[in-house]
Amino acid sequence: MQKHNQKEHLYKLLVIGDLGVGKTSIIKRYVHQNFSPHYRATIGVDFALKVLSWDAETVVRLQLWDIAGQERFGNMTRVYYREAMGAFIVFDITRPATFEAVTKWKEDLDSKLVLPNGKPVPAVLLANKCDQGIDVLMNNGIKMDQFCKENGFVGWFETSAKENININEASRCLVKHIIASESDPVQSLEPDIIKPHLNSSKIVSCSACFKS
Amino acid sequence: MEYEEKTGRAHRPLSPKQNVRKNLDFEPLSTTALILEDRPANLPAKPAEEAQKHRQQYEEMVVQAKKRELKEAQRRKKQLEERCKLEDSIGNAVLTWNNEILPNWETMCCSRKVRELWWQGIPPSVRGKVWSLAIGNELNITHELYDICLARAKEKWRSLSTGGAEVECEDAGFSAADREASLELIKLDISRTFPNLCIFQQGGPYHDTLHSILGAYTCYRPDVGYVQGMSFIAAVLILNLDTADAFIAFSNLLNKPCQMAFFRVDHGLMLTYFAAFEVFFEENLPKLFAHFKKNNLTPDIYLIDWIFTLYSKSLPLDLACRVWDVFCRDGEEFLFRTALGILKLFEDILTKMDFIHIAQFLTKLPEDLPSEEFFTSIAAIQMQSRNKKWAQILAALQKDNREMEKGSPSLKH
């Protein structure tokens, strides 16, 4: 009955981060609801499509671009960033070097891509492999909240593709922010701080996404 | 289910016919009990007429089943004959390769007869030898050189694991951090190389071999280092050659112009290759080409994986090896011809798809590609565009690029 007044959004999302942090696994879990320890290395880019019934009036189609993690490809993969509306930046909590690379990925993303309104694309940080129990980085969540604010992430999640932890939540967080940034095109060229005067019933504030 | 089991048990000791039918592959099991048995005592008996009807139906079923069985037997016989024929022809091909072609490689490798036999696919037992000969050894790598490179790689692994990397970084132009990253990447990628074969993973028989070849290569060519995709190429070579010979083939293969352009991620040159590919794409499949253009489906989306791994990741391994066979014969243009063959094979469904579905399809090809249709499709691709061959088109595009760069240095990137 609602079919003809249903709105449909199509968003291109990037999934980036160092090699072997689990980008492909996260996508497979999210889209196909399964996990295998035997995924092959991604060369270039792989694709997936996820359709969400966002609410009664809205269908969201997510085009997921799973981009190879080796730094060497950086120059080549910039073309893949074009017209993306949001990004997941993934690191592996058992490998500190992959966390150190997060700021590099974020800078790379922001330098190559801005939204039509001039703002950086919403990005959510994923601390993957949280099932491994070797959490070398996050002794407390406050530091991560701080890190996200400083680096312009709209939220962060501890995820596990293996145990299916927080992946849907992370995606909802990112989509929320994309919808918010779309419905507010006048908010251009401002630093990406969530404004208190924004209609809070429409825009879910960052802290809702942050885990405490 | 339970009912079937019970009746099954009930009729087993019963009819002598049962034993005869035991020999049949096809047995309409669940119906037998109903037809050939009397009803249980607590139910009224079957009327004679109905029993007769059931018997008749049953007989018909048996006749049908027998017919089916006969047909199946014929099909199997035919299959067997075909397999024997195939094995014979492979056997003959092995003889031809071993006795006629390999001993006279230089004179015979380019003959029409050999080229035709080559297209059919090289028998696995001589495949490694033919690849080695065809790839050549322009770099003059010896087994000793491999041993030296490997020893150096092992030294580095040791010093990295004991934290002594800093000592070495001064004498080389490449930072220790880079090298460390390369070695780390190799470790991560090895377990993700043909994971379903379970031979390259930790504890598998070829884990150390793959590790050694990739490590030795980063010492042999520190300017190239390890690049994703290499592990797949090395793995395919390992499956067909001894370790040192695999290293020699690997290094020489990566030294070819197309592979160097890609593995050094020479963006400009890669784009030139894509542009040349598009010339032949438009020429061979104009309708699909237009559809791709309309949907913004650029070659980098699907060609990168195909070229970097020489199809070993995207095609079933046996097909990939046959592509490698002809790649060894025809050179880089065959990689692009194969790509067009794939697009041609799936042209009809691809023209009906939108961007994301095409992208998904091409980055994950169907696993059951029919090999004969696949090669027929590749054979139908013309690598001539207005009388120009691949190499000419590529050279012309490269020249244009160079002139453009000279003309406006600001565009250079």
XYZ file of C-alpha atoms in Angstrom:
625
model
C 0.000 0.000 0.000
C 2.832 2.317 0.860
C 4.810 1.104 -2.099
C 4.314 4.135 -4.304
C 5.205 6.734 -1.730
C 8.246 4.801 -0.639
C 11.511 6.659 -0.991
C 14.583 4.850 -2.161
C 18.114 5.927 -1.368
C 21.189 4.551 -3.036
C 24.435 5.092 -1.157
C 27.922 4.149 -2.176
C 29.971 3.170 0.877
C 33.693 2.555 0.972
C 35.276 -0.058 3.179
C 38.940 0.785 3.626
C 41.804 0.029 5.971
C 45.036 -1.925 6.048
C 45.552 -5.311 4.496
C 44.112 -8.267 6.382
C 42.071 -6.302 8.921
C 38.883 -8.102 7.867
C 37.156 -5.762 5.425
C 35.918 -8.575 3.233
C 34.836 -10.623 6.243
C 32.804 -7.733 7.636
C 31.034 -7.274 4.318
C 30.347 -11.001 3.916
C 28.930 -11.105 7.422
C 26.815 -8.039 6.826
C 25.474 -9.020 3.414
C 25.485 -12.830 3.424
C 25.250 -13.476 7.162
C 28.167 -15.861 7.169
C 31.826 -16.065 8.026
C 34.721 -18.086 6.727
C 38.348 -17.916 7.800
C 39.242 -18.669 4.182
C 38.613 -15.493 2.236
C 41.060 -14.734 -0.518
C 43.005 -11.505 -0.577
C 41.118 -8.739 -2.374
C 42.924 -7.393 -5.414
C 41.615 -4.084 -6.694
C 38.033 -3.882 -5.526
C 35.122 -6.203 -4.745
C 31.468 -5.331 -4.522
C 28.401 -6.125 -2.494
C 24.878 -4.808 -2.291
C 22.780 -4.597 0.858
C 19.165 -3.500 0.899
C 17.777 -2.099 4.148
C 14.163 -1.326 4.976
C 15.083 1.795 6.823
C 11.595 2.738 7.954
C 8.058 2.461 6.641
C 8.728 5.018 3.922
C 12.368 4.473 3.134
C 14.397 1.777 1.458
C 18.150 2.163 1.544
C 20.369 0.390 -0.944
C 23.994 0.236 0.074
C 26.650 -0.291 -2.561
C 29.652 -1.569 -0.662
C 33.085 -1.062 -2.224
C 35.592 -3.410 -0.638
C 38.933 -1.866 -1.523
C 42.275 -3.694 -1.448
C 44.331 -2.684 1.557
C 47.903 -2.531 0.308
C 49.287 0.984 0.534
C 50.924 0.601 -2.853
C 47.551 0.673 -4.563
C 46.697 4.048 -3.020
C 47.257 6.023 -6.165
C 45.202 3.663 -8.214
C 42.279 3.203 -5.872
C 41.545 6.920 -5.510
C 39.248 6.635 -8.508
C 37.179 4.206 -6.484
C 36.418 6.920 -3.919
C 34.456 8.996 -6.395
C 30.894 9.800 -5.357
C 30.992 7.729 -2.190
C 28.575 8.916 0.496
C 30.180 7.301 3.505
C 33.024 5.101 4.626
C 33.991 2.460 7.108
C 37.617 2.562 8.112
C 38.631 -0.753 9.585
C 41.561 -1.802 11.751
C 42.496 -5.005 13.512
C 42.669 -4.591 17.287
C 45.262 -7.334 17.521
C 47.688 -5.451 15.233
C 48.618 -1.984 16.529
C 50.168 -0.952 13.202
C 46.755 -1.176 11.544
C 45.406 1.303 14.090
C 48.292 3.650 13.460
C 47.330 3.570 9.789
C 43.775 4.727 10.527
C 44.646 8.435 10.516
C 46.458 7.928 7.215
C 43.366 6.315 5.697
C 41.143 9.078 7.052
C 43.389 11.826 5.674
C 43.589 10.018 2.353
C 39.811 9.775 2.240
C 39.221 13.429 3.136
C 41.840 14.659 0.707
C 40.249 12.823 -2.192
C 36.601 13.157 -1.426
C 34.170 15.732 -0.085
C 30.400 15.750 -0.128
C 28.633 18.065 -2.586
C 28.067 20.451 0.330
C 31.797 20.620 0.951
C 31.825 18.533 4.101
C 33.905 15.411 4.574
C 32.003 12.167 4.029
C 30.718 10.555 7.220
C 33.125 7.852 8.355
C 32.700 5.205 11.030
C 35.705 3.537 12.619
C 35.558 -0.229 13.100
C 37.826 -1.927 15.621
C 37.570 -5.405 14.178
C 38.426 -8.868 15.543
C 37.202 -7.895 19.000
C 36.435 -11.588 19.563
C 40.163 -12.307 19.759
C 40.428 -11.001 23.288
C 43.789 -9.381 22.599
C 42.689 -5.811 22.892
C 46.001 -4.029 22.801
C 44.584 -0.612 22.119
C 41.434 0.132 23.944
C 41.728 -0.026 27.628
C 38.971 2.494 27.848
C 36.367 3.841 25.507
C 36.984 7.463 26.371
C 40.271 7.534 24.547
C 38.591 6.200 21.453
C 35.812 8.758 21.692
C 38.488 11.399 21.883
C 40.326 9.897 18.932
C 37.151 9.900 16.851
C 36.375 13.507 17.654
C 39.876 14.608 16.822
C 39.904 12.717 13.569
C 36.393 13.464 12.453
C 34.794 10.038 12.750
C 31.063 10.092 13.376
C 31.286 6.991 15.531
C 33.245 3.864 16.314
C 32.400 0.259 17.080
C 34.198 -2.781 18.301
C 33.214 -5.385 15.732
C 33.652 -9.046 15.046
C 32.779 -10.511 11.681
C 33.367 -13.932 13.149
C 30.973 -13.540 16.067
C 28.679 -11.079 14.299
C 29.155 -8.270 16.782
C 28.074 -4.695 16.109
C 28.204 -4.776 12.328
C 24.535 -3.973 11.795
C 24.774 -1.298 14.475
C 27.789 0.306 12.823
C 26.024 0.353 9.498
C 22.897 1.936 10.956
C 25.059 4.584 12.555
C 26.744 5.403 9.262
C 23.496 5.455 7.306
C 21.886 7.725 9.896
C 24.678 10.209 9.465
C 24.489 9.996 5.693
C 20.756 10.653 5.719
C 21.335 13.514 8.116
C 24.046 15.055 5.990
C 21.843 14.704 2.919
C 18.850 16.354 4.493
C 20.962 19.266 5.577
C 22.727 20.598 2.519
C 22.974 24.157 3.855
C 25.353 23.062 6.527
C 28.207 23.495 4.155
C 31.833 24.204 4.778
C 31.503 23.923 8.513
C 33.872 21.821 10.551
C 32.292 18.492 11.232
C 31.110 19.149 14.718
C 27.565 18.173 15.458
C 25.691 21.413 15.952
C 23.489 21.716 19.016
C 20.884 23.697 17.096
C 20.184 20.866 14.689
C 16.812 19.276 14.966
C 17.659 16.439 17.256
C 14.635 14.355 16.400
C 15.968 14.117 12.877
C 19.630 13.777 13.579
C 20.900 11.269 16.009
C 23.833 12.723 17.831
C 27.178 11.068 17.732
C 27.168 9.973 21.291
C 24.317 7.646 20.481
C 26.671 5.775 18.265
C 29.590 5.792 20.601
C 29.912 2.862 22.842
C 30.746 3.807 26.330
C 9.558 -40.738 7.727
C 8.816 -43.057 10.538
C 6.045 -44.604 8.543
C 8.390 -45.352 5.680
C 10.857 -46.917 7.997
C 8.263 -49.160 9.525
C 6.831 -50.355 6.272
C 10.338 -50.797 4.988
C 11.116 -53.111 7.811
C 7.823 -54.907 7.388
C 8.238 -55.816 3.757
C 11.866 -56.825 3.843
C 11.464 -60.533 4.633
C 8.478 -60.718 2.355
C 8.398 -61.081 -1.399
C 10.920 -62.997 -3.471
C 10.546 -60.278 -6.083
C 12.284 -58.030 -3.664
C 15.584 -59.775 -4.217
C 15.376 -59.383 -7.935
C 14.688 -55.731 -7.639
C 17.598 -55.292 -5.280
C 19.799 -55.225 -8.354
C 18.109 -52.161 -9.729
C 19.564 -48.783 -9.063
C 16.214 -47.203 -9.155
C 13.683 -48.536 -6.768
C 10.295 -46.947 -6.174
C 10.685 -47.822 -2.551
C 7.893 -46.099 -0.750
C 5.263 -47.356 -3.156
C 6.242 -51.021 -2.973
C 4.870 -51.591 0.440
C 1.549 -50.079 -0.413
C 1.131 -52.098 -3.557
C 2.569 -55.488 -2.891
C 1.523 -55.910 0.673
C -1.778 -56.573 2.154
C -3.054 -53.896 4.388
C -2.354 -54.307 8.123
C -4.828 -56.553 9.907
C -6.546 -53.723 11.714
C -7.657 -52.144 8.437
C -10.180 -53.490 5.928
C -8.544 -55.525 3.129
C -7.928 -53.995 -0.327
C -10.644 -54.840 -2.850
C -9.305 -57.183 -5.559
C -9.950 -54.593 -8.236
C -7.912 -51.953 -6.475
C -5.124 -54.403 -5.769
C -5.049 -55.265 -9.475
C -4.910 -51.592 -10.395
C -2.073 -50.952 -7.989
C -0.142 -53.909 -9.321
C -0.538 -52.584 -12.828
C 0.625 -49.122 -11.828
C 3.540 -50.662 -10.113
C 4.528 -52.689 -13.165
C 4.408 -49.541 -15.251
C 6.647 -47.786 -12.836
C 9.167 -50.569 -13.003
C 9.148 -50.453 -16.800
C 9.736 -46.705 -16.701
C 12.491 -47.107 -14.193
C 14.192 -49.708 -16.333
C 13.995 -47.443 -19.327
C 15.522 -44.636 -17.369
C 18.231 -46.889 -16.129
C 19.106 -48.042 -19.611
C 19.314 -44.466 -20.778
C 21.550 -43.583 -17.854
C 23.804 -46.533 -18.613
C 24.109 -45.394 -22.202
C 24.919 -41.884 -21.088
C 27.598 -43.170 -18.753
C 29.059 -45.346 -21.429
C 29.264 -42.394 -23.758
C 30.847 -40.279 -21.066
C 33.405 -42.964 -20.407
C 34.196 -43.230 -24.094
C 34.642 -39.495 -24.295
C 36.896 -39.522 -21.298
C 38.980 -42.310 -22.781
C 39.207 -40.359 -25.996
C 40.271 -37.282 -24.086
C 42.820 -39.242 -22.090
C 44.125 -40.764 -25.300
C 44.487 -37.380 -26.874
C 46.215 -36.048 -23.756
C 48.471 -39.099 -23.809
C 49.265 -38.461 -27.452
C 49.825 -34.793 -26.767
C 52.269 -35.620 -23.967
C 54.227 -37.802 -26.400
C 54.245 -35.098 -29.045
C 55.375 -32.432 -26.583
C 58.039 -34.633 -25.005
C 59.437 -36.337 -28.075
C 58.981 -33.813 -30.835
C 58.497 -30.307 -29.566
C 60.559 -29.904 -26.406
C 63.803 -31.316 -27.867
C 63.497 -28.947 -30.833
C 62.016 -25.984 -29.005
C 63.660 -23.137 -30.887
C 62.722 -24.379 -34.315
C 59.310 -25.751 -33.509
C 57.760 -23.425 -30.957
C 56.387 -21.069 -33.548
C 55.160 -23.612 -36.082
C 51.508 -23.667 -36.946
C 51.068 -27.225 -35.748
C 52.590 -26.521 -32.357
C 50.607 -23.336 -31.929
C 47.404 -25.259 -32.583
C 48.301 -27.994 -30.148
C 49.244 -25.290 -27.655
C 45.805 -23.715 -27.898
C 44.217 -27.044 -26.891
C 45.937 -26.729 -23.533
C 49.312 -28.067 -22.457
C 49.156 -31.445 -20.676
C 49.846 -30.893 -16.950
C 52.916 -33.131 -16.984
C 54.791 -30.909 -19.447
C 53.114 -27.631 -18.586
C 55.863 -26.376 -16.278
C 58.583 -27.103 -18.837
C 56.710 -25.331 -21.619
C 55.954 -22.311 -19.442
C 59.614 -22.053 -18.421
C 60.789 -22.196 -22.017
C 58.176 -19.759 -23.248
C 58.735 -17.238 -20.445
C 62.470 -17.557 -20.927
C 65.213 -16.317 -18.656
C 66.229 -12.922 -19.978
C 67.395 -12.027 -16.493
C 69.857 -14.930 -16.475
C 68.829 -16.028 -13.019
C 70.610 -19.149 -11.820
C 69.679 -21.575 -9.067
C 72.633 -20.173 -7.122
C 71.242 -16.665 -7.336
C 67.948 -17.951 -5.981
C 69.777 -19.560 -3.070
C 71.598 -16.294 -2.341
C 68.377 -14.247 -2.417
C 66.636 -16.760 -0.232
C 69.496 -16.775 2.272
C 69.297 -12.993 2.444
C 65.569 -13.080 2.958
C 65.970 -15.579 5.766
C 68.597 -13.406 7.373
C 66.195 -10.503 7.311
C 63.379 -12.525 8.783
C 65.702 -13.527 11.595
C 66.921 -10.015 12.246
C 63.391 -8.679 12.158
C 62.216 -11.189 14.680
C 65.121 -10.365 16.989
C 64.685 -6.647 16.504
C 67.976 -6.056 14.717
C 66.466 -4.393 11.667
C 67.873 -0.962 12.398
C 71.435 -2.058 11.807
C 70.747 -2.793 8.194
C 68.619 0.099 7.132
C 71.491 2.499 6.586
C 73.132 0.759 3.686
C 69.997 0.284 1.609
C 67.955 2.879 -0.184
C 64.763 1.363 1.107
C 63.697 1.902 4.638
C 63.601 -0.961 7.064
C 59.996 -0.116 7.778
C 59.058 -0.718 4.151
C 60.854 -3.976 4.035
C 59.340 -5.058 7.289
C 55.933 -4.169 5.908
C 56.615 -6.239 2.783
C 57.545 -9.289 4.822
C 54.547 -8.810 7.075
C 52.268 -8.529 4.044
C 53.666 -11.731 2.593
C 52.839 -13.571 5.773
C 49.296 -12.219 5.784
C 48.684 -12.972 2.128
C 50.084 -16.496 2.008
C 47.258 -17.849 4.098
C 44.833 -16.071 1.771
C 46.231 -17.637 -1.413
C 44.007 -20.435 -2.736
C 42.761 -21.080 0.828
C 40.413 -23.789 -0.427
C 43.309 -25.913 -1.676
C 44.739 -26.007 1.863
C 48.328 -26.461 0.629
C 49.731 -22.970 1.010
C 48.423 -22.331 4.481
C 50.421 -22.686 7.676
C 51.320 -26.339 7.993
C 50.467 -27.073 4.355
C 53.071 -28.692 2.074
C 53.777 -25.579 -0.017
C 53.551 -22.923 2.682
C 57.319 -22.579 3.080
C 57.949 -22.737 -0.667
C 55.567 -19.868 -1.360
C 57.042 -17.905 1.516
C 60.561 -18.511 0.212
C 59.877 -17.465 -3.354
C 58.108 -14.259 -2.383
C 60.744 -13.437 0.228
C 63.584 -14.112 -2.203
C 61.910 -11.874 -4.764
C 61.736 -8.906 -2.384
C 65.509 -9.325 -1.943
C 66.097 -9.747 -5.652
C 63.943 -6.736 -6.558
C 63.707 -4.460 -3.522
C 62.566 -1.712 -5.915
C 59.406 -3.680 -6.632
C 58.973 -5.489 -3.329
C 55.913 -7.528 -2.574
C 52.664 -6.480 -4.204
C 49.326 -8.175 -3.668
C 48.516 -10.540 -6.484
C 52.083 -11.885 -6.582
C 51.243 -14.648 -4.133
C 48.687 -16.065 -6.583
C 51.150 -16.012 -9.478
C 53.892 -17.648 -7.434
C 51.432 -20.272 -6.193
C 50.397 -21.298 -9.715
C 54.053 -21.594 -10.718
C 54.829 -23.678 -7.624
C 52.076 -26.082 -8.629
C 53.849 -26.677 -11.934
C 57.587 -26.223 -11.331
C 60.343 -26.958 -8.839
C 61.088 -24.169 -6.403
C 64.143 -22.596 -8.033
C 62.638 -22.895 -11.524
C 59.415 -21.392 -10.229
C 61.436 -18.455 -8.892
C 63.162 -17.989 -12.241
C 59.856 -18.071 -14.126
C 58.269 -15.778 -11.525
C 60.990 -13.111 -11.763
C 61.079 -13.188 -15.545
C 57.315 -13.132 -15.828
C 57.047 -10.089 -13.569
C 59.748 -8.415 -15.617
C 57.537 -8.311 -18.724
C 56.392 -4.798 -19.619
C 52.710 -5.271 -18.770
C 53.432 -6.976 -15.446
C 56.066 -4.365 -14.522
C 53.599 -1.576 -15.265
C 51.006 -3.153 -12.983
C 53.194 -4.388 -10.144
C 55.022 -1.087 -9.903
C 51.576 0.522 -9.979
C 52.622 2.847 -12.778
C 49.258 4.509 -12.933
C 49.761 6.322 -16.221
C 50.906 3.204 -18.014
C 48.102 1.136 -16.517
C 45.607 3.646 -17.857
C 47.252 3.303 -21.271
C 46.740 -0.456 -21.102
C 43.094 0.102 -20.143
C 42.671 2.529 -23.029
C 44.121 0.005 -25.490
C 41.795 -2.609 -24.038
C 38.842 -0.305 -24.615
C 39.770 0.133 -28.273
C 39.380 -3.612 -28.768
C 36.359 -3.759 -26.476
C 34.503 -1.249 -28.624
C 35.598 -2.965 -31.810
C 34.531 -6.445 -30.704
C 31.491 -5.772 -28.532
C 30.115 -2.339 -29.440
C 26.743 -2.842 -27.789
C 28.163 -3.979 -24.474
C 30.822 -1.297 -24.652
C 28.135 1.372 -24.908
C 26.252 -0.213 -22.019
C 29.380 -0.157 -19.853
C 30.063 3.477 -20.770
C 26.516 4.425 -19.889
C 26.846 2.746 -16.508
C 30.267 4.195 -15.786
C 31.802 0.768 -15.666
C 35.452 1.467 -16.229
C 37.996 -1.312 -16.908
C 39.886 -0.673 -13.666
C 36.917 -2.106 -11.800
C 37.311 -5.595 -13.211
C 40.648 -5.688 -15.069
C 42.865 -4.995 -12.072
C 42.093 -8.274 -10.366
C 42.316 -10.216 -13.632
C 45.651 -8.747 -14.740
C 47.346 -8.695 -11.341
C 46.638 -12.365 -10.699
C 46.677 -13.480 -14.352
C 43.157 -14.847 -13.815
C 44.337 -17.357 -11.236
C 42.024 -15.891 -8.603
C 38.953 -15.295 -10.722
C 38.843 -18.407 -12.922
C 38.748 -22.049 -11.837
C 42.348 -23.213 -11.587
C 42.243 -25.554 -14.597
C 40.866 -22.813 -16.815
C 43.330 -20.297 -15.429
C 46.177 -22.663 -16.346
C 44.869 -22.913 -19.885
C 44.768 -19.130 -20.063
C 48.370 -19.100 -18.831
C 49.247 -21.615 -21.556
C 48.136 -19.272 -24.307
C 49.410 -16.219 -22.440
C 52.848 -17.861 -22.596
C 52.336 -18.341 -26.327
C 50.822 -14.960 -27.270
C 52.047 -12.603 -24.561
C 50.206 -9.789 -22.787
C 47.607 -9.255 -25.506
C 46.109 -12.601 -24.618
C 45.308 -11.347 -21.114
C 43.167 -8.634 -22.634
C 41.730 -10.978 -25.222
C 40.687 -13.289 -22.398
C 38.957 -10.387 -20.685
C 37.020 -9.687 -23.864
C 36.239 -13.395 -24.189
C 34.676 -13.330 -20.727
C 32.654 -10.232 -21.577
C 31.515 -11.811 -24.840
C 30.541 -15.059 -23.157
C 28.268 -13.191 -20.769
C 27.296 -10.359 -23.078
C 23.582 -11.115 -23.007
C 23.198 -11.107 -19.262
C 25.618 -8.231 -18.728
C 23.650 -5.942 -21.036
C 20.628 -6.475 -18.801
C 22.445 -5.577 -15.572
C 23.072 -2.250 -13.853
C 26.385 -1.011 -12.483
C 26.515 -2.808 -9.184
C 25.364 -6.128 -10.587
C 27.878 -6.040 -13.426
C 30.628 -5.084 -10.980
C 29.636 -7.895 -8.648
C 29.369 -10.376 -11.480
C 32.742 -9.575 -13.011
C 34.612 -9.511 -9.711
C 33.144 -12.882 -8.836
C 32.688 -14.943 -11.988
C 30.497 -18.058 -11.912
C 32.405 -21.056 -10.622
C 31.143 -23.446 -13.278
C 32.441 -21.746 -16.419
C 32.144 -24.205 -19.320
C 35.710 -24.481 -20.601
C 34.961 -25.187 -24.267
C 32.458 -22.360 -24.610
C 34.874 -20.124 -22.772
C 37.716 -20.747 -25.205
C 35.405 -20.569 -28.208
C 34.367 -17.164 -26.951
C 37.973 -16.025 -26.600
C 38.766 -17.375 -30.067
C 36.006 -15.223 -31.519
C 37.679 -12.040 -30.278
C 39.577 -10.214 -33.006
C 42.766 -8.588 -31.830
C 42.920 -6.312 -34.848
C 41.476 -2.855 -34.905
C 41.434 -1.147 -38.292
C 44.368 -3.259 -39.390
C 46.283 -2.396 -36.262
C 47.446 -4.987 -33.829
C 47.491 -4.796 -30.045
C 51.151 -3.741 -29.854
C 50.616 -0.977 -32.403
C 47.550 0.419 -30.665
C 49.335 0.320 -27.326
C 52.452 1.991 -28.723
C 50.371 4.731 -30.363
C 48.523 5.441 -27.107
C 51.805 5.526 -25.207
C 53.201 7.982 -27.697
C 50.130 10.201 -27.363
C 50.550 10.106 -23.608
C 54.169 11.087 -23.754
C 53.418 13.974 -26.079
C 50.600 15.164 -23.887
C 52.876 15.080 -20.881
C 55.524 17.009 -22.749
C 53.009 19.519 -24.028
C 51.448 20.305 -20.693
C 53.626 19.342 -17.791
C 50.972 20.486 -15.380
C 48.777 17.562 -16.375
C 51.458 15.141 -15.416
C 50.601 13.143 -12.415
